[in-house]
Short mmCIF file of C-alpha atoms in Angstrom, two decimals:
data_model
loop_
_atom_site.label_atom_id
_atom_site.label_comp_id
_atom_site.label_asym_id
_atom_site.label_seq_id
_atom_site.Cartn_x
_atom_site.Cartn_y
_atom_site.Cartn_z
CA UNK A 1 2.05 -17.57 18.70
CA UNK A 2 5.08 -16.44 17.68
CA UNK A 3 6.35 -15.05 14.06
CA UNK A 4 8.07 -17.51 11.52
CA UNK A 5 11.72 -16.50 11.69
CA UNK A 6 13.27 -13.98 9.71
CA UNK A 7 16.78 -11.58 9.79
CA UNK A 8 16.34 -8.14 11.06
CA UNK A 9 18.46 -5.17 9.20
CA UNK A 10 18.85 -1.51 10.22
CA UNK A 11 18.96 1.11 7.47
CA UNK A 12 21.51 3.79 8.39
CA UNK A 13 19.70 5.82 5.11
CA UNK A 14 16.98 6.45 2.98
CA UNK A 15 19.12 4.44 -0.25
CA UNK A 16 20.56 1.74 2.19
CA UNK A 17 16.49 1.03 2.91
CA UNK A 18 16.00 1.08 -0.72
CA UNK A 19 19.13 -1.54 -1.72
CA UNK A 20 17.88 -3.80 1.35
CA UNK A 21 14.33 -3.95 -0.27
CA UNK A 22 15.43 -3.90 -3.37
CA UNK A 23 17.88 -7.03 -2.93
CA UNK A 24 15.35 -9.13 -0.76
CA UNK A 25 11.73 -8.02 -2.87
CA UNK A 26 9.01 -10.00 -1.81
CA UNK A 27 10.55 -11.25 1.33
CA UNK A 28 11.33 -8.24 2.71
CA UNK A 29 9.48 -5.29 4.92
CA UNK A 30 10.07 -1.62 6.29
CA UNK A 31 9.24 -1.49 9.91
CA UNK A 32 9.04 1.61 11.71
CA UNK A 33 6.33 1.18 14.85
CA UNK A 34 5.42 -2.28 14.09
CA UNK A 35 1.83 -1.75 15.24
CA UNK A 36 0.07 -3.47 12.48
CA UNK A 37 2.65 -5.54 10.89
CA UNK A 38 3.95 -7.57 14.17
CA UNK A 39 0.60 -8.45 15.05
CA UNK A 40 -0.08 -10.14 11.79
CA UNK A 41 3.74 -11.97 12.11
CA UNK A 42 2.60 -12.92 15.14
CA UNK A 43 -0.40 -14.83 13.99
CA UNK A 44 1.76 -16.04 10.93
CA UNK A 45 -0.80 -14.04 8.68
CA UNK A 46 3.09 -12.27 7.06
CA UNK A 47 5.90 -14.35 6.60
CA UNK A 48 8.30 -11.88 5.62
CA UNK A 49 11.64 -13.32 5.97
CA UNK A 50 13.46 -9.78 6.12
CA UNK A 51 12.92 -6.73 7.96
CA UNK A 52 14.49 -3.55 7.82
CA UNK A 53 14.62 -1.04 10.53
CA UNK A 54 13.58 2.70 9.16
CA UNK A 55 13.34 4.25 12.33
CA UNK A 56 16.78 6.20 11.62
CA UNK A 57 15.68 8.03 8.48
CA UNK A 58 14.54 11.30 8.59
CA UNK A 59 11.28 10.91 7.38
CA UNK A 60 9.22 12.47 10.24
CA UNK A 61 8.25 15.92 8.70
CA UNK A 62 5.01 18.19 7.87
CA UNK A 63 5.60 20.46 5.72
CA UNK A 64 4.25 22.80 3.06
CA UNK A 65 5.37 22.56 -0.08
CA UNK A 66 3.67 24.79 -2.24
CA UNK A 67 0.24 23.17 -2.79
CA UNK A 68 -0.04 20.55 -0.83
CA UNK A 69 0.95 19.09 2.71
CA UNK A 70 3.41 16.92 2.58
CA UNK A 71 3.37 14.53 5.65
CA UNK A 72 6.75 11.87 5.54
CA UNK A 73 6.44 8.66 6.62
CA UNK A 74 7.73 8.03 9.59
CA UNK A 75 5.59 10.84 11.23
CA UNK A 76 4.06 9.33 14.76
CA UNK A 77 0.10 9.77 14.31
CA UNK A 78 0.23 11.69 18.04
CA UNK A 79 2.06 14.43 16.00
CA UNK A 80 -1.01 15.46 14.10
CA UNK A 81 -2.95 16.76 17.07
CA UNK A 82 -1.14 20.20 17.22
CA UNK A 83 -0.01 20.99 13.61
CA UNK A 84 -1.88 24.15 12.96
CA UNK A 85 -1.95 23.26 9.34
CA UNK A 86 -3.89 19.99 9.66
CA UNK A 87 -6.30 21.46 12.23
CA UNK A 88 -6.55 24.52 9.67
CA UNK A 89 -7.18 22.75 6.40
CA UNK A 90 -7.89 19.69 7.06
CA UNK A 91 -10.59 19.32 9.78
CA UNK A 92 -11.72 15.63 8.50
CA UNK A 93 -8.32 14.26 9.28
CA UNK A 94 -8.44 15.43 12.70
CA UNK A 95 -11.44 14.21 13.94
CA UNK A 96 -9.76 10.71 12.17
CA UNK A 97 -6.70 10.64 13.91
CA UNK A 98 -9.05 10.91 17.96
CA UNK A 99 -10.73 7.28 16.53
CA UNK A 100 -7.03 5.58 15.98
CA UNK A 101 -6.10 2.62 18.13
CA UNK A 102 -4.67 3.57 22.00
CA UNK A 103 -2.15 6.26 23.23
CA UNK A 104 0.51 3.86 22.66
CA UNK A 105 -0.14 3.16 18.55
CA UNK A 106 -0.93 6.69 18.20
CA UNK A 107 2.89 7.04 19.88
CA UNK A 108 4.52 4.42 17.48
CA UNK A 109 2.19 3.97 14.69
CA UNK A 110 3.32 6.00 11.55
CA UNK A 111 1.28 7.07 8.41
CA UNK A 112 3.71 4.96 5.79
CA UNK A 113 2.63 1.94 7.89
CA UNK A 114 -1.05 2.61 8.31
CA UNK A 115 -1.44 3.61 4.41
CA UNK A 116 1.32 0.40 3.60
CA UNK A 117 -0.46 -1.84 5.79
CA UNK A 118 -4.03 -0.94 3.91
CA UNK A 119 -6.23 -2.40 6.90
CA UNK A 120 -9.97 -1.36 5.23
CA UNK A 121 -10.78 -0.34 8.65
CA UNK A 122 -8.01 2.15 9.23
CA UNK A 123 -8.16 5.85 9.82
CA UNK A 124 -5.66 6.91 7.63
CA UNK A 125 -5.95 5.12 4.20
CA UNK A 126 -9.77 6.65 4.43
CA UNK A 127 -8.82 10.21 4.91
CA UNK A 128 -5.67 9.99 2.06
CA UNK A 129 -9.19 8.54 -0.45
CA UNK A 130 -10.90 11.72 0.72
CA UNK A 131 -8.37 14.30 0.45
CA UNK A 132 -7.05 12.63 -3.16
CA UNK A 133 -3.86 12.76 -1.68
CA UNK A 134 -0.65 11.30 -3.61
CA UNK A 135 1.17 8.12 -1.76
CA UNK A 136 4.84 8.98 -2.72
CA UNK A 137 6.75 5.77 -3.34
CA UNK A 138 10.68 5.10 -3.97
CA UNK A 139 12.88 2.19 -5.20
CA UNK A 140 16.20 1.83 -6.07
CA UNK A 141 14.85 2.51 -9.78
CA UNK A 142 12.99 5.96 -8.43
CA UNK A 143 10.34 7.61 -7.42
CA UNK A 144 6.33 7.37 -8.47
CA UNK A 145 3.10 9.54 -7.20
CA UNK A 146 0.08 6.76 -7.02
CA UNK A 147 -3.25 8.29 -6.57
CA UNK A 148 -4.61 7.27 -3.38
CA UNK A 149 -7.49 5.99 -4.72
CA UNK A 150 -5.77 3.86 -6.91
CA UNK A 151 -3.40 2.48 -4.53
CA UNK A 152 -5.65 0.62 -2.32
CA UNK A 153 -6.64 -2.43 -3.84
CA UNK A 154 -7.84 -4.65 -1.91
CA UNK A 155 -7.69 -5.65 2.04
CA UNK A 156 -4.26 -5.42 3.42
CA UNK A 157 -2.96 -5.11 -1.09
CA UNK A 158 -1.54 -2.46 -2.54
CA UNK A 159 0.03 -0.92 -5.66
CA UNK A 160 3.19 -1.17 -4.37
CA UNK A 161 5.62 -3.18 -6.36
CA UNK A 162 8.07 -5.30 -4.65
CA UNK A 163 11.50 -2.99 -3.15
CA UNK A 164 9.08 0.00 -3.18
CA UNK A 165 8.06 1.89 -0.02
CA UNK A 166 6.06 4.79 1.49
CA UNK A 167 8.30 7.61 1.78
CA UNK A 168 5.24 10.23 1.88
CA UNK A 169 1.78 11.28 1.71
CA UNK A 170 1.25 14.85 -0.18
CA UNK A 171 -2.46 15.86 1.04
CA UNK A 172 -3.85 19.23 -1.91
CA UNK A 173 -4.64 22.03 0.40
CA UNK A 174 -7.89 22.61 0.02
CA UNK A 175 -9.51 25.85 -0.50
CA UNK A 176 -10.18 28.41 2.53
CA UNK A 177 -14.18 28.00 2.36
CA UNK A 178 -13.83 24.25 3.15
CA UNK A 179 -14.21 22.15 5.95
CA UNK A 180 -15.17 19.00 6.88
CA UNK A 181 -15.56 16.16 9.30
CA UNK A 182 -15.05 12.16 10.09
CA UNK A 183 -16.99 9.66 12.48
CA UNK A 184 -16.61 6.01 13.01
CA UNK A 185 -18.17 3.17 15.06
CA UNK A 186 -16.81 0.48 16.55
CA UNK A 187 -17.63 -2.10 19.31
CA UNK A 188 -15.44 -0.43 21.59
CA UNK A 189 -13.35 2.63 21.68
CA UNK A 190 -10.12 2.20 20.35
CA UNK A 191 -11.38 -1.07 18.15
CA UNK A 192 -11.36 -1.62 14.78
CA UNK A 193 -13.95 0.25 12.91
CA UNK A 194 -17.55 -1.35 12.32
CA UNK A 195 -17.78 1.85 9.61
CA UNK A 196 -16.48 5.25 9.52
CA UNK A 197 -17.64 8.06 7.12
CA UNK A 198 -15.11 11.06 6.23
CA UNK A 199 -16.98 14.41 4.46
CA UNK A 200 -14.83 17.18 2.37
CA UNK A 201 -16.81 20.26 1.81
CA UNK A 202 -16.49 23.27 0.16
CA UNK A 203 -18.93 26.26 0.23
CA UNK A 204 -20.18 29.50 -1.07
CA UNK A 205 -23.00 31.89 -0.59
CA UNK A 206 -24.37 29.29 2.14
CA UNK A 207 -24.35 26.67 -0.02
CA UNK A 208 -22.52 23.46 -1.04
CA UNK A 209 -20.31 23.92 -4.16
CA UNK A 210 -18.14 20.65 -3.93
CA UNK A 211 -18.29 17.73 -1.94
CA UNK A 212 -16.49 14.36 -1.37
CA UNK A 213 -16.76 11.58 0.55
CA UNK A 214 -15.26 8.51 1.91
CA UNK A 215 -16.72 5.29 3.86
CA UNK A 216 -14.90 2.05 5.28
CA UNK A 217 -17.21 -0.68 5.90
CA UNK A 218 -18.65 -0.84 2.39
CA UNK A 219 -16.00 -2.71 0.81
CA UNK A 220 -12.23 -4.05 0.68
CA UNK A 221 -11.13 -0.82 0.83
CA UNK A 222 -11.80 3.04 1.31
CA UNK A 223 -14.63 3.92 -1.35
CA UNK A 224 -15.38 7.23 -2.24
CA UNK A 225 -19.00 7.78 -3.10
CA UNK A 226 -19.89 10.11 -6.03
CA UNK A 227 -23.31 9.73 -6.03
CA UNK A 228 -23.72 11.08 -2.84
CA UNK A 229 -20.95 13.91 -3.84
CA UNK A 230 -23.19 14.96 -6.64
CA UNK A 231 -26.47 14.61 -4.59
CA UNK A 232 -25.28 17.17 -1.71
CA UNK A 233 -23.68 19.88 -4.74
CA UNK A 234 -26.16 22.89 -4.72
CA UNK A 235 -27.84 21.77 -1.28
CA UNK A 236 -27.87 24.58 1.78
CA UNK A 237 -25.47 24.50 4.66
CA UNK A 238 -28.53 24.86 7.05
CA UNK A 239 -30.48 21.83 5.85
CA UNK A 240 -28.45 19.62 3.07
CA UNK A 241 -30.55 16.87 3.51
CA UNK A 242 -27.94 14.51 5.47
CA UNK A 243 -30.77 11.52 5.68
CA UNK A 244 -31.73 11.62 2.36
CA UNK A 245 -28.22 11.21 1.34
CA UNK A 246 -27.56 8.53 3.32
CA UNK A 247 -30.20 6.64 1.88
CA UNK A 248 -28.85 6.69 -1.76
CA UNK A 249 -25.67 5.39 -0.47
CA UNK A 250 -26.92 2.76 1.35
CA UNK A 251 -28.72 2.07 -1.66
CA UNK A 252 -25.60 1.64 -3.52
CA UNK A 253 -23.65 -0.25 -1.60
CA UNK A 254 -23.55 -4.62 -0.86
CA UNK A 255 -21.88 -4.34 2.73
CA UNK A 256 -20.37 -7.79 3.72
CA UNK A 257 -21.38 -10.27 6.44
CA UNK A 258 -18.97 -11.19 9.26
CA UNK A 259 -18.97 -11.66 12.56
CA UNK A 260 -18.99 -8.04 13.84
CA UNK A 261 -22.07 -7.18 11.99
CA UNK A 262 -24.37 -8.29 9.16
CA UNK A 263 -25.21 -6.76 5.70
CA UNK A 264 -28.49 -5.27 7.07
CA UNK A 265 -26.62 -3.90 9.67
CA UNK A 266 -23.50 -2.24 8.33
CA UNK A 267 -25.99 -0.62 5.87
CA UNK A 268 -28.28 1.44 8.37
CA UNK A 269 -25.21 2.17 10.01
CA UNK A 270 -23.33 3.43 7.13
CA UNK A 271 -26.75 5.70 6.06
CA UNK A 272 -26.88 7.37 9.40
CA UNK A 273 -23.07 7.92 10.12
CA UNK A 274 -23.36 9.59 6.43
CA UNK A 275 -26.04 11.77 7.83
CA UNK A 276 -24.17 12.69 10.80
CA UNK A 277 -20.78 13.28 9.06
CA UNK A 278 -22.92 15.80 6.44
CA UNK A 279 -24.39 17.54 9.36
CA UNK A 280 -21.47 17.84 11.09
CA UNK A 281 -19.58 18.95 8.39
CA UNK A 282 -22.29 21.62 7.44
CA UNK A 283 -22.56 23.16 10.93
CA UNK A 284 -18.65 23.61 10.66
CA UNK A 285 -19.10 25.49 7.59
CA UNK A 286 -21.85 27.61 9.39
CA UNK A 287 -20.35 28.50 12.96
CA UNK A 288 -17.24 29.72 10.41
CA UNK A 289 -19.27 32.04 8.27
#
């Protein structure tokens, strides 16, 4: 198929983007890499009747500034696999960003479209709910910090308001006795995840002191489970009972049915890929001791 027809506008700066979307609102969309939205114009699944090019804005860094990571928008997911600081704090994301699409998205995909797009499947959305990171959002009226666990709503909704877009994603640096890890299934490599589970840890005296955690699969969007975060607080490194934990959350959770997978299905996965991530996580923490 081919997309419904709409004009096509190239922003020569970060406030010409901002006047575009702010004159055209509903109808209109950023596009940097395309790789998610095209495919839906494609199928006709978005109609938007304006796009405007943001490839041109300078929106592409990593940076620290002061307590957190600050990641723009426009930065290619392929630039992640040698930043020192990701691969330093952030082990979780990581392991994420190995499970995301094909060389060529990981090329020309960007994290303002992954977190925009808000597939519940995706990589990225899942690791900004388990880091708490802040989506940073302009208009032509300002700027706005959403909590990332706020900002995902439902599939493929938002809290963005109409004219608004991504301009970053500020990730806290966690503490130095941290670490963590991610792991998704799918059908096939490079597919669409079945379920993926992303585990923050930090540790102390062999022990866990905090934990967090993150699972697609479970619902409309990236879910954070605190009942397994509270569970796993005070449980050793060398055994933190990764099974047992995985059973409360699969306990907690009303998985859908489709036609990857059914309820049952999705919910014995989800309790052993929680058991794996926690393992993983903890031998991390270990073999870095």
């Amino acid at each position: 198929m081919r997309p419904a027809s709409f004009e096509y506008h190239r922003a020569t700066s970060l406030e010409h983007a901002l006047e575009l979307l702010g004159e055209f609102g509903e109808n209109g969309r950023p596009i940097a890499g395309g790789q998610s939205l095209v495919p839906m114009m494609n199928f006709r699944l978005a109609r938007p009747g304006h796009l405007v090019d943001i490839n041109r804005l300078p929106l592409d860094a990593i940076e620290i500034a002061g307590p957190v990571l600050r990641i723009g928008a426009l930065t290619r997911h392929i630039a992640y696999f040698d930043n020192p600081w990701i691969a330093r704090h952030f082990p979780a994301f990581l392991d994420a960003v190995h499970y995301i699409g094909h060389p060529t998205i990981r090329r020309n995909g960007s994290i303002g479209g992954s977190i925009s797009h808000a597939d519940p499947t995706a990589e990225l959305p899942a690791i900004s709910v388990l880091y708490d990171a802040d989506i940073v959002a302009r208009s032509v009226t300002g700027e706005r910090r959403i909590k990332a666990q706020e900002f995902f709503l439902s599939a493929y909704v938002t809290a963005l308001e109409p004219g608004e877009m991504v301009v970053a994603v500020e990730f806290p640096i966690p503490p130095a006795a941290s670490t963590g890890s991610f792991i998704e299934l799918g059908e096939r490599s490079g597919d669409f995840a079945t379920a993926s589970i992303g585990i923050s840890l930090e540790h102390g005296g062999g022990k866990i002191v905090r934990a967090a955690m993150v699972c697609c699969g479970a619902d409309l969007f990236p879910m954070r489970a605190p009942e397994v975060e509270d569970f796993l607080v005070g449980k050793p490194l060398v055994n933190p009972s990764g099974a047992e934990a995985g059973c409360i959350f699969a306990a907690s959770i009303d998985p859908v049915d489709d036609h990857i997978a059914s309820a049952d299905y999705r919910r014995g996965l989800i309790a052993e890929l929680t058991h794996r991530a926690i393992e993983a996580a903890c031998t991390r923490a270990l073999d870095k001791s």
